[in-house]
Coordinates of C-alpha atoms and ligand atoms in Angstrom, one line a residue:
X5 CA -21.1 -20.4 8.9
X6 CA -19.5 -17.6 6.3
X7 CA -22.4 -18.5 4.5
X8 CA -24.7 -18.1 7.1
X9 CA -22.9 -14.8 8.4
X10 CA -23.5 -13.1 4.9
X11 CA -26.3 -13.9 4.5
X12 CA -27.3 -12.3 8.0
X13 CA -25.2 -9.5 6.7
X14 CA -26.8 -9.2 3.7
X15 CA -30.4 -9.5 5.1
X16 CA -29.0 -6.4 7.5
X17 CA -28.1 -4.3 4.3
X18 CA -31.4 -4.9 2.6
X19 CA -32.8 -3.5 5.8
X20 CA -30.8 -0.7 5.9
X21 CA -32.0 -0.1 2.0
X22 CA -35.4 0.1 3.1
X23 CA -35.3 1.8 6.5
X24 CA -36.0 5.0 4.8
X25 CA -36.5 8.3 6.9
X26 CA -36.5 11.0 4.9
X27 CA -35.5 13.7 7.8
X28 CA -33.4 11.1 9.5
X29 CA -35.6 12.0 12.4
X30 CA -34.6 8.0 13.9
X31 CA -31.1 8.4 13.9
X32 CA -28.9 9.1 17.2
X33 CA -26.3 10.3 14.9
X34 CA -25.6 14.4 13.2
X35 CA -26.1 12.5 10.2
X36 CA -28.0 10.0 9.2
X37 CA -27.4 8.1 5.4
X38 CA -30.7 6.6 4.3
X39 CA -28.9 4.4 2.1
X40 CA -25.6 4.5 3.5
X41 CA -25.7 4.2 7.2
X42 CA -21.9 3.7 7.9
X43 CA -19.2 5.4 6.0
X44 CA -17.3 1.9 6.2
X45 CA -18.8 -0.9 3.6
X46 CA -18.7 -4.3 3.7
X47 CA -19.9 -4.4 0.2
X48 CA -22.2 -7.5 0.8
X49 CA -24.8 -6.2 -1.5
X50 CA -24.6 -4.8 -4.9
X51 CA -25.7 -1.3 -5.6
X52 CA -29.3 -1.0 -6.9
X53 CA -29.6 2.5 -8.3
X54 CA -29.1 3.9 -11.9
X55 CA -26.2 5.5 -12.9
X56 CA -24.9 7.0 -16.2
X57 CA -22.3 5.2 -18.3
X58 CA -19.8 8.1 -18.2
X59 CA -20.6 7.4 -13.5
X60 CA -19.6 3.7 -14.5
X61 CA -16.2 4.5 -16.5
X62 CA -15.2 7.6 -14.3
X63 CA -16.1 6.1 -11.0
X64 CA -14.1 3.0 -11.9
X65 CA -11.4 4.5 -12.9
X66 CA -10.9 7.0 -9.6
X67 CA -10.9 3.5 -7.5
X68 CA -8.6 1.9 -9.7
X69 CA -6.0 5.1 -9.5
X70 CA -6.4 4.7 -5.4
X71 CA -5.5 0.8 -5.8
X72 CA -3.1 1.2 -8.2
X73 CA -1.1 3.8 -5.9
X74 CA -1.6 1.4 -2.9
X75 CA -0.4 -1.8 -4.8
X76 CA 2.8 0.2 -5.9
X77 CA 3.3 1.3 -2.0
X78 CA 2.6 -2.0 -1.1
X79 CA 5.1 -3.4 -3.0
X80 CA 7.5 -1.3 -1.9
X81 CA 6.9 -2.4 1.3
X82 CA 5.6 0.3 3.0
X83 CA 3.7 0.1 6.2
X84 CA 0.2 0.9 6.4
X85 CA 1.2 4.2 8.8
X86 CA 3.4 5.7 5.6
X87 CA -0.1 4.0 3.6
X88 CA -2.5 6.0 5.4
X89 CA -0.4 9.4 4.9
X90 CA 0.9 8.6 1.8
X91 CA -3.0 8.4 0.6
X92 CA -4.4 11.0 2.4
X93 CA -4.8 13.7 -1.0
X94 CA -5.3 10.9 -3.6
X95 CA -8.1 9.4 -1.1
X96 CA -9.7 12.7 -0.6
X97 CA -9.5 13.4 -4.1
X98 CA -11.1 11.1 -5.4
X99 CA -12.8 8.8 -3.1
X100 CA -13.5 10.7 -0.3
X101 CA -15.3 9.5 2.6
X102 CA -16.6 11.3 5.8
X103 CA -17.6 10.1 8.9
X104 CA -21.1 10.3 10.5
X105 CA -19.9 12.7 13.1
X106 CA -18.1 14.8 10.7
X107 CA -20.7 15.4 7.9
X108 CA -23.6 17.8 8.6
X109 CA -26.6 17.2 7.3
X110 CA -27.7 19.4 4.2
X111 CA -28.0 23.3 5.4
X112 CA -31.5 23.1 5.0
X113 CA -32.0 20.6 7.5
X114 CA -32.9 17.8 4.9
X115 CA -31.1 15.0 3.2
X116 CA -30.6 15.4 -0.6
X117 CA -32.6 12.2 -1.1
X118 CA -35.7 11.0 -3.4
X119 CA -37.5 8.4 -3.8
X120 CA -39.1 7.0 -6.4
X121 CA -41.3 3.1 -6.8
X122 CA -40.4 3.0 -3.0
X123 CA -36.8 2.3 -3.9
X124 CA -34.8 5.2 -6.4
X125 CA -32.5 7.4 -5.0
X126 CA -31.4 10.5 -6.4
X127 CA -27.9 11.6 -4.9
X128 CA -26.8 15.7 -4.9
X129 CA -23.6 15.5 -6.2
X130 CA -22.0 17.1 -2.9
X131 CA -23.4 15.2 -0.2
X132 CA -22.2 12.3 1.5
X133 CA -24.6 10.4 0.0
X134 CA -23.5 10.7 -3.2
X135 CA -19.8 10.3 -2.2
X136 CA -21.0 6.5 -0.4
X137 CA -22.6 5.7 -3.5
X138 CA -19.2 6.4 -5.8
X139 CA -17.6 4.2 -3.7
X140 CA -20.2 1.3 -3.5
X141 CA -20.6 1.2 -6.9
X142 CA -16.8 1.8 -8.3
X143 CA -16.1 -1.3 -5.7
X144 CA -18.7 -3.7 -7.4
X145 CA -17.7 -2.0 -11.1
X146 CA -13.9 -2.8 -10.4
X147 CA -15.1 -6.5 -9.0
X148 CA -16.1 -7.1 -12.6
X149 CA -12.9 -6.2 -13.7
X150 CA -10.7 -8.0 -11.7
X151 CA -12.8 -11.7 -11.2
X152 CA -11.0 -12.7 -14.1
X153 CA -8.0 -14.7 -13.0
X154 CA -6.6 -15.4 -9.7
X155 CA -4.1 -13.3 -10.2
X156 CA -6.3 -9.9 -10.4
X157 CA -8.2 -11.8 -8.1
X158 CA -5.5 -11.8 -5.4
X159 CA -4.4 -8.3 -6.1
X160 CA -7.4 -7.0 -6.3
X161 CA -8.2 -8.0 -2.7
X162 CA -4.9 -7.3 -1.3
X163 CA -5.5 -3.3 -3.0
X164 CA -9.4 -2.9 -1.1
X165 CA -8.4 -4.7 1.9
X166 CA -5.6 -2.3 2.4
X167 CA -8.2 0.0 1.8
X168 CA -10.7 -0.9 3.9
X169 CA -7.8 -0.8 7.0
X170 CA -6.8 2.5 6.3
X171 CA -10.6 3.5 6.6
X172 CA -11.4 1.1 9.6
X173 CA -8.1 3.0 11.5
X174 CA -9.7 6.0 10.6
X175 CA -12.9 6.5 11.4
X176 CA -14.7 7.6 14.2
X177 CA -14.6 5.2 16.8
X178 CA -18.4 5.2 17.6
X179 CA -19.5 4.8 13.5
X180 CA -17.0 2.2 13.2
X181 CA -18.3 0.3 16.6
X182 CA -21.7 1.0 15.2
X183 CA -20.4 -0.6 11.7
X184 CA -19.0 -3.6 12.9
X185 CA -22.0 -4.2 14.7
X186 CA -24.0 -3.9 11.7
X187 CA -22.1 -7.0 10.7
X188 CA -23.9 -9.2 13.0
X189 CA -20.7 -11.3 13.0
X190 CA -21.9 -14.0 15.3
X191 CA -19.6 -12.4 18.2
X192 CA -20.9 -12.3 21.6
X193 CA -19.7 -10.2 24.0
X194 CA -18.8 -11.0 27.3
X195 CA -20.5 -10.0 30.1
X196 CA -18.1 -8.1 33.2
X197 CA -19.3 -11.0 35.4
X198 CA -18.0 -13.7 33.0
X199 CA -14.9 -11.2 32.5
X200 CA -14.1 -11.4 36.3
X201 CA -14.9 -15.1 36.8
X202 CA -12.2 -15.7 34.5
X203 CA -9.6 -12.9 34.4
X204 CA -7.1 -15.3 35.7
X205 CA -7.5 -17.3 32.6
X206 CA -7.8 -14.4 29.9
X207 CA -5.1 -13.2 31.3
X208 CA -2.4 -16.4 30.9
X209 CA -3.9 -17.0 27.8
X210 CA -3.1 -13.5 26.6
X211 CA 0.2 -14.0 28.2
X212 CA 0.0 -9.9 29.2
X213 CA 0.4 -9.1 33.1
X214 CA -3.1 -7.3 33.7
X215 CA -6.6 -7.5 31.4
X216 CA -5.6 -3.9 30.6
X217 CA -2.3 -5.2 29.5
X218 CA -4.0 -7.8 27.3
X219 CA -6.5 -5.4 25.7
X220 CA -4.9 -2.2 25.2
X221 CA -7.5 -0.5 22.6
X222 CA -10.1 2.4 23.2
X223 CA -13.4 1.2 23.9
X224 CA -16.7 2.7 23.2
X225 CA -18.2 3.4 26.8
X226 CA -20.5 0.0 27.5
X227 CA -18.4 -1.9 25.3
X228 CA -17.1 -5.2 26.3
X229 CA -13.7 -5.7 26.2
X230 CA -13.6 -9.4 25.2
X231 CA -16.2 -10.9 22.9
X232 CA -17.0 -15.0 22.4
X233 CA -17.3 -16.4 18.8
X234 CA -16.8 -20.2 17.8
X235 CA -13.2 -21.0 18.1
X236 CA -12.6 -22.3 14.3
X237 CA -13.4 -18.8 13.6
X238 CA -10.1 -17.8 15.0
X239 CA -8.1 -20.9 14.0
X240 CA -4.9 -18.8 14.4
X241 CA -5.7 -17.5 17.6
X242 CA -6.5 -20.7 18.6
X243 CA -3.3 -22.7 17.2
X244 CA -0.8 -19.7 18.7
X245 CA -2.5 -20.2 21.9
X246 CA -3.3 -16.2 22.2
X247 CA -7.2 -17.2 23.2
X248 CA -9.0 -18.8 26.2
X249 CA -11.4 -21.7 25.0
X250 CA -14.3 -22.8 26.6
X251 CA -17.4 -24.9 25.7
X252 CA -16.3 -24.3 21.5
X253 CA -15.9 -20.9 22.0
X254 CA -12.7 -19.0 22.5
X255 CA -12.6 -15.3 24.2
X256 CA -11.2 -13.2 22.1
X257 CA -9.9 -9.6 23.2
X258 CA -11.4 -6.3 21.5
X259 CA -8.2 -5.6 20.4
X260 CA -8.1 -8.6 17.7
X261 CA -11.6 -7.3 16.6
X262 CA -9.6 -4.9 13.7
X263 CA -7.8 -8.5 12.3
X264 CA -11.1 -10.0 12.8
X265 CA -13.2 -7.9 10.7
X266 CA -10.3 -7.6 7.9
X267 CA -10.3 -11.0 7.5
X268 CA -13.5 -11.6 7.4
X269 CA -14.0 -8.9 5.0
X270 CA -10.8 -10.6 2.3
X271 CA -12.8 -13.9 3.0
X272 CA -15.9 -12.5 1.9
X273 CA -14.5 -10.6 -1.3
X274 CA -12.7 -13.3 -2.2
X275 CA -15.4 -15.9 -2.3
X276 CA -17.7 -13.1 -3.6
X277 CA -15.1 -12.8 -6.8
X278 CA -15.0 -16.4 -7.4
X279 CA -19.3 -15.8 -8.0
X280 CA -18.8 -13.0 -10.1
X281 CA -16.2 -14.9 -12.3
X282 CA -19.4 -17.2 -12.4
X283 CA -21.9 -14.5 -13.7
X284 CA -19.8 -13.3 -16.3
X285 CA -20.5 -14.7 -19.4
X286 CA -23.6 -12.8 -18.6
X287 CA -21.9 -9.7 -19.6
X288 CA -20.5 -11.0 -22.8
X289 CA -23.1 -9.7 -24.8
X290 CA -23.2 -6.0 -23.8
X291 CA -20.8 -4.4 -25.9
X292 CA -21.0 -1.3 -24.2
X293 CA -19.6 -2.6 -20.8
X294 CA -17.3 -5.5 -21.8
X295 CA -14.5 -3.4 -23.6
X296 CA -14.8 -1.1 -20.7
X297 CA -13.9 -3.8 -18.2
X298 CA -11.1 -5.7 -20.4
X299 CA -9.3 -1.6 -20.5
X300 CA -9.8 -1.4 -16.5
X301 CA -8.3 -4.7 -16.0
X302 CA -5.3 -3.9 -18.1
X303 CA -4.6 -0.9 -16.5
X304 CA -4.6 -1.5 -12.8
X305 CA -1.2 -1.3 -12.3
X306 CA 0.3 2.0 -13.5
X307 CA -3.2 3.8 -14.4
X308 CA -1.5 7.6 -14.8
X309 CA -3.2 10.4 -12.9
X310 CA -0.3 12.9 -14.0
X311 CA -2.2 15.6 -15.7
X312 CA 0.4 16.5 -19.2
X313 CA -1.3 20.2 -19.6
X314 CA -0.6 21.1 -16.4
X315 CA 2.8 20.0 -16.2
X316 CA 3.9 21.2 -19.5
X317 CA 2.3 24.5 -18.9
X318 CA 4.5 27.2 -18.2
X319 CA 7.7 25.6 -19.3
X320 CA 7.3 25.5 -23.3
X321 CA 10.3 27.5 -24.8
X322 CA 12.4 27.0 -21.5
X323 CA 13.9 24.0 -22.9
X324 CA 16.3 23.8 -25.7
X325 CA 17.3 21.7 -27.9
X326 CA 21.7 22.5 -27.1
X327 CA 20.2 21.5 -23.3
X328 CA 18.4 17.9 -23.8
X329 CA 22.0 16.1 -23.5
X330 CA 22.6 17.6 -20.4
X331 CA 19.0 16.7 -18.6
X332 CA 19.2 13.1 -20.0
X333 CA 21.5 11.4 -17.2
X334 CA 19.8 13.6 -13.6
X335 CA 16.2 13.9 -15.0
X336 CA 15.3 10.8 -17.9
X337 CA 13.4 8.0 -16.8
X338 CA 15.0 5.1 -18.1
X339 CA 13.3 4.8 -21.1
X340 CA 13.8 7.6 -22.0
X341 CA 17.3 7.3 -21.3
X342 CA 17.7 4.5 -23.3
X343 CA 16.2 6.3 -26.4
X344 CA 18.4 8.9 -26.0
X345 CA 21.9 7.1 -26.3
X346 CA 20.7 4.9 -28.9
X347 CA 20.1 8.2 -31.0
X348 CA 23.5 9.2 -29.5
X349 CA 25.4 6.1 -30.7
X350 CA 23.4 5.2 -34.1
X351 CA 22.6 8.8 -35.3
X352 CA 19.4 7.2 -36.0
X353 CA 16.1 6.4 -34.0
X354 CA 13.3 3.7 -35.7
X355 CA 9.9 5.0 -35.7
X356 CA 8.3 3.8 -32.4
X357 CA 10.9 5.5 -30.5
X358 CA 10.8 8.7 -32.7
X359 CA 7.2 8.5 -31.3
X360 CA 7.6 7.9 -28.1
X361 CA 11.0 9.6 -27.4
X362 CA 9.8 12.7 -29.7
X363 CA 6.6 13.1 -27.5
X364 CA 8.3 13.1 -24.3
X365 CA 10.9 15.9 -25.4
X366 CA 7.6 18.2 -26.8
X367 CA 6.0 17.7 -23.5
X368 CA 8.9 18.6 -21.0
X369 CA 9.2 22.0 -22.9
X370 CA 10.8 21.4 -26.3
X371 CA 9.1 24.0 -28.9
X372 CA 8.9 22.7 -32.2
X373 CA 11.8 25.0 -33.9
X374 CA 14.0 23.2 -31.2
X375 CA 12.5 20.1 -31.8
X376 CA 13.4 20.1 -35.6
X377 CA 16.8 21.5 -34.7
X378 CA 17.5 18.4 -31.6
X379 CA 16.7 15.9 -34.3
X380 CA 18.9 17.6 -37.2
X381 CA 21.7 17.4 -35.3
X382 CA 21.4 13.9 -34.1
X383 CA 20.8 13.0 -37.5
X384 CA 23.5 13.8 -38.5
X385 CA 24.8 11.0 -40.8
X386 CA 21.8 12.4 -43.5
X387 CA 22.1 14.9 -45.8
X388 CA 19.7 18.3 -45.1
X389 CA 17.4 17.1 -48.0
X390 CA 16.9 13.8 -46.7
X391 CA 16.0 15.2 -43.4
X392 CA 13.4 17.4 -44.7
X393 CA 11.4 14.9 -46.7
X394 CA 11.6 12.4 -44.5
X395 CA 11.7 13.3 -40.9
X396 CA 11.0 17.0 -40.3
X397 CA 7.2 16.8 -41.6
X398 CA 6.4 14.0 -39.0
X399 CA 8.0 16.5 -36.4
X400 CA 5.9 18.9 -37.0
X401 CA 3.3 16.0 -37.3
X402 CA 3.9 15.6 -33.5
X403 CA 2.8 19.2 -32.9
X404 CA -0.4 19.3 -34.5
X405 CA 1.1 20.9 -37.4
X406 CA 0.6 18.9 -40.0
X407 CA -2.0 16.6 -41.3
X408 CA -5.0 16.0 -38.9
X409 CA -3.2 18.9 -36.8
X410 CA -3.7 16.6 -33.9
X411 CA -2.1 17.6 -30.8
X412 CA -0.4 14.7 -29.5
X413 CA -0.2 13.9 -26.1
X414 CA 3.1 11.7 -24.7
X415 CA 2.7 8.3 -23.5
X416 CA 2.0 6.9 -20.2
X417 CA 3.5 3.7 -18.8
X418 CA 1.0 1.8 -19.4
X419 CA 0.2 2.9 -23.1
X420 CA 4.0 2.2 -23.5
X421 CA 4.2 -1.3 -21.6
X422 CA 1.3 -2.5 -24.0
X423 CA 2.8 -0.7 -27.1
X424 CA 4.5 -2.5 -29.5
X425 CA 7.1 -4.7 -27.8
X426 CA 10.7 -4.0 -29.1
X427 CA 12.2 -6.1 -31.4
X428 CA 16.1 -6.3 -31.8
X429 CA 17.8 -3.0 -32.6
X430 CA 14.9 -1.2 -31.4
X431 CA 15.1 1.0 -28.1
X432 CA 11.4 2.2 -27.5
X433 CA 9.2 0.4 -24.8
X434 CA 9.5 -0.1 -21.1
X435 CA 13.2 -1.2 -20.1
X436 CA 11.8 -2.9 -17.0
X437 CA 10.1 -4.8 -19.4
X438 CA 12.1 -5.4 -22.4
X439 CA 15.2 -5.4 -20.8
X440 CA 17.1 -9.0 -19.8
X441 CA 17.9 -9.2 -16.4
X442 CA 21.5 -8.6 -16.9
X443 CA 20.7 -5.9 -18.8
X444 CA 19.0 -3.8 -16.7
X445 CA 21.3 -4.6 -13.6
X446 CA 24.1 -2.8 -15.5
X447 CA 21.8 0.1 -16.7
X448 CA 20.6 0.8 -12.9
X449 CA 24.4 0.5 -11.7
X450 CA 25.3 3.3 -14.2
X451 CA 22.9 4.8 -12.8
X452 CA 24.2 4.7 -9.7
X453 CA 22.1 1.7 -7.9
X454 CA 24.8 -0.7 -6.8
X455 CA 23.2 -2.1 -3.3
X456 CA 22.4 -5.7 -3.9
X457 CA 19.5 -5.7 -1.6
X458 CA 18.2 -2.8 -3.8
X459 CA 18.9 -4.3 -6.8
X460 CA 17.1 -7.8 -5.6
X461 CA 14.1 -5.7 -4.3
X462 CA 13.7 -3.8 -8.2
X463 CA 14.3 -7.6 -10.1
X464 CA 11.5 -8.8 -7.6
X465 CA 9.0 -5.8 -8.5
X466 CA 9.9 -6.8 -12.6
X467 CA 9.1 -10.4 -11.8
X468 CA 6.4 -9.6 -11.0
X469 CA 5.0 -7.0 -13.6
X470 CA 5.4 -4.1 -11.5
X471 CA 7.4 -1.8 -13.9
X472 CA 6.4 1.4 -12.9
X473 CA 7.0 0.0 -9.2
X474 CA 10.4 -0.8 -10.0
X475 CA 10.8 2.7 -12.0
X476 CA 9.2 4.9 -8.6
X477 CA 12.4 2.8 -6.6
X478 CA 14.7 3.5 -8.6
X479 CA 13.9 7.5 -9.0
X480 CA 13.7 7.1 -5.1
X481 CA 17.1 5.7 -5.3
X482 CA 18.5 8.4 -7.4
X483 CA 16.5 11.7 -6.1
X484 CA 17.6 12.1 -2.5
X485 CA 17.2 15.8 -3.1
X486 CA 13.9 15.4 -3.9
X487 CA 12.2 15.8 -0.4
X488 CA 8.8 15.2 -1.1
X489 CA 8.5 12.4 0.4
X490 CA 5.0 11.3 0.5
X491 CA 4.1 11.6 -3.7
X492 CA 2.6 9.6 -6.2
X493 CA 4.0 6.8 -7.9
X494 CA 5.8 7.0 -11.5
X495 CA 2.8 6.4 -14.1
X496 CA 4.2 8.5 -16.8
X497 CA 7.8 9.3 -18.0
X498 CA 6.9 13.3 -18.1
X499 CA 5.7 12.6 -14.3
X500 CA 9.4 11.4 -13.7
X501 CA 11.0 14.5 -15.4
X502 CA 8.8 17.0 -13.8
X503 CA 9.3 15.4 -10.4
X504 CA 13.3 15.6 -10.8
X505 CA 13.2 18.7 -12.3
X506 CA 11.1 20.4 -9.7
X507 CA 13.2 19.0 -7.5
X508 CA 16.2 20.3 -8.5
X509 CA 14.8 23.9 -9.7
X510 CA 13.5 23.7 -5.3
X511 CA 17.2 22.3 -4.5
X512 CA 19.1 25.1 -6.4
X513 CA 16.5 27.9 -4.7
X514 CA 17.4 26.7 -1.2
X515 CA 21.2 26.6 -1.9
X516 CA 20.8 30.3 -3.0
X517 CA 18.9 31.3 -0.2
X518 CA 21.1 29.6 2.3
Ligands
SF4_624 FE1 9.3 4.8 -19.0 FE2 6.9 4.5 -16.9 FE3 9.1 2.3 -17.8 FE4 9.6 4.4 -16.0 S1 7.9 2.6 -16.1 S2 10.5 3.1 -17.2 S3 8.6 5.8 -17.0 S4 8.1 3.6 -19.0

């Protein structure tokens, strides 16, 4: 039955693509997109338009940032309402979509759509068609990246389904009703006469006091409050005796529509991902796309949208060598804290740690003279001569003053997690990944996190390889003065510092003005 429904849906989507009206006159809606009639997309058909390789990459990265943030917040048990509020700015920035009602047609009264060979559209960067095209493409590109293992598939489905739910809930009711109708889901509206005839049974099945209570949802005028489907489609509702059954049909209140549409979305996506993985070997010869897709799959969890240049700007010179020791405890993430503590204990750090920690310090605002001073002070067991010969050059190199004169940037969480694993005696890397459970718990307790439930949640995040989620939770627990409730998850050590430092400054300013 699913196959039949999916087939019908694909046929409908093909009809949508082919029903081109350049003037949009055949629509009763103020905005009519020829290729994408709805803001919501069930992604039943792949996109057929040409895009550049740059768009291919950038659109996929943008979507992945949104999905990564969704995953991180789901792992922190945020509710859908919290997700909706928290993700609004990110979605508006990276994957914005307007409802048909809100979206005004272009000022000159025409849509920016051109047709070539009867099929290909050209989209203007700023119009709604283009945004929907980006949404469509980015979903399908990530299917290619995340179909490769059961774990990736499940994570992708979970995040995509949450994104779909957010969009479904925030869609214009009329647009949403039109979208659901277009899905052709084999739902048959129950006529008012039949509802009246069966009302006692419908009320009894729902466990409510009246039909209104049973169907507490806003409806479009003329929309039936019940629909019938084959009972196998709603097995869970049947099992829990939540619906009335007659002649093989379940009578489902419209209030369950969202969960059914969402369940269908997940089930169809799961099947599509399996089909995609079977077709994947055909891509293996494409040496432009395969490395890109591999890279995307690796970076799902913690793609950083942290803008290093902006963050570092304005603080250069503000941080001096002598301040660093005092900044560690309140403001450094566990990775940098670990390397700093190793430096203080051993008066030395190995190459990888010097690279990670040195670039982090550079980007918190330590200029090159102060950096040399900092490392010289801490490397107190060696002579000036040895320091100059073996370390001074490397420090200046990190600042782009020696060798190839590259202005190196600090490593993001994903760079660190995917970088060389620390061996015995090393202190670099992400401690959430490299520490034993015992050592991690001790480190967290030293940071003041002693609540058993919180420690268990963090350990669970670590067990499921969500290191940045664990780090974000640690940030939240140790920075209760940071009143910015809905901010991005931690995906970069310097982001952790910037947030912490800014929150401290803000609370000092607030204290001064009170
Ligand atoms: Fe450092 Fe990132 Fe690991 Fe946090 S998640 S400890 S910031 S590498």
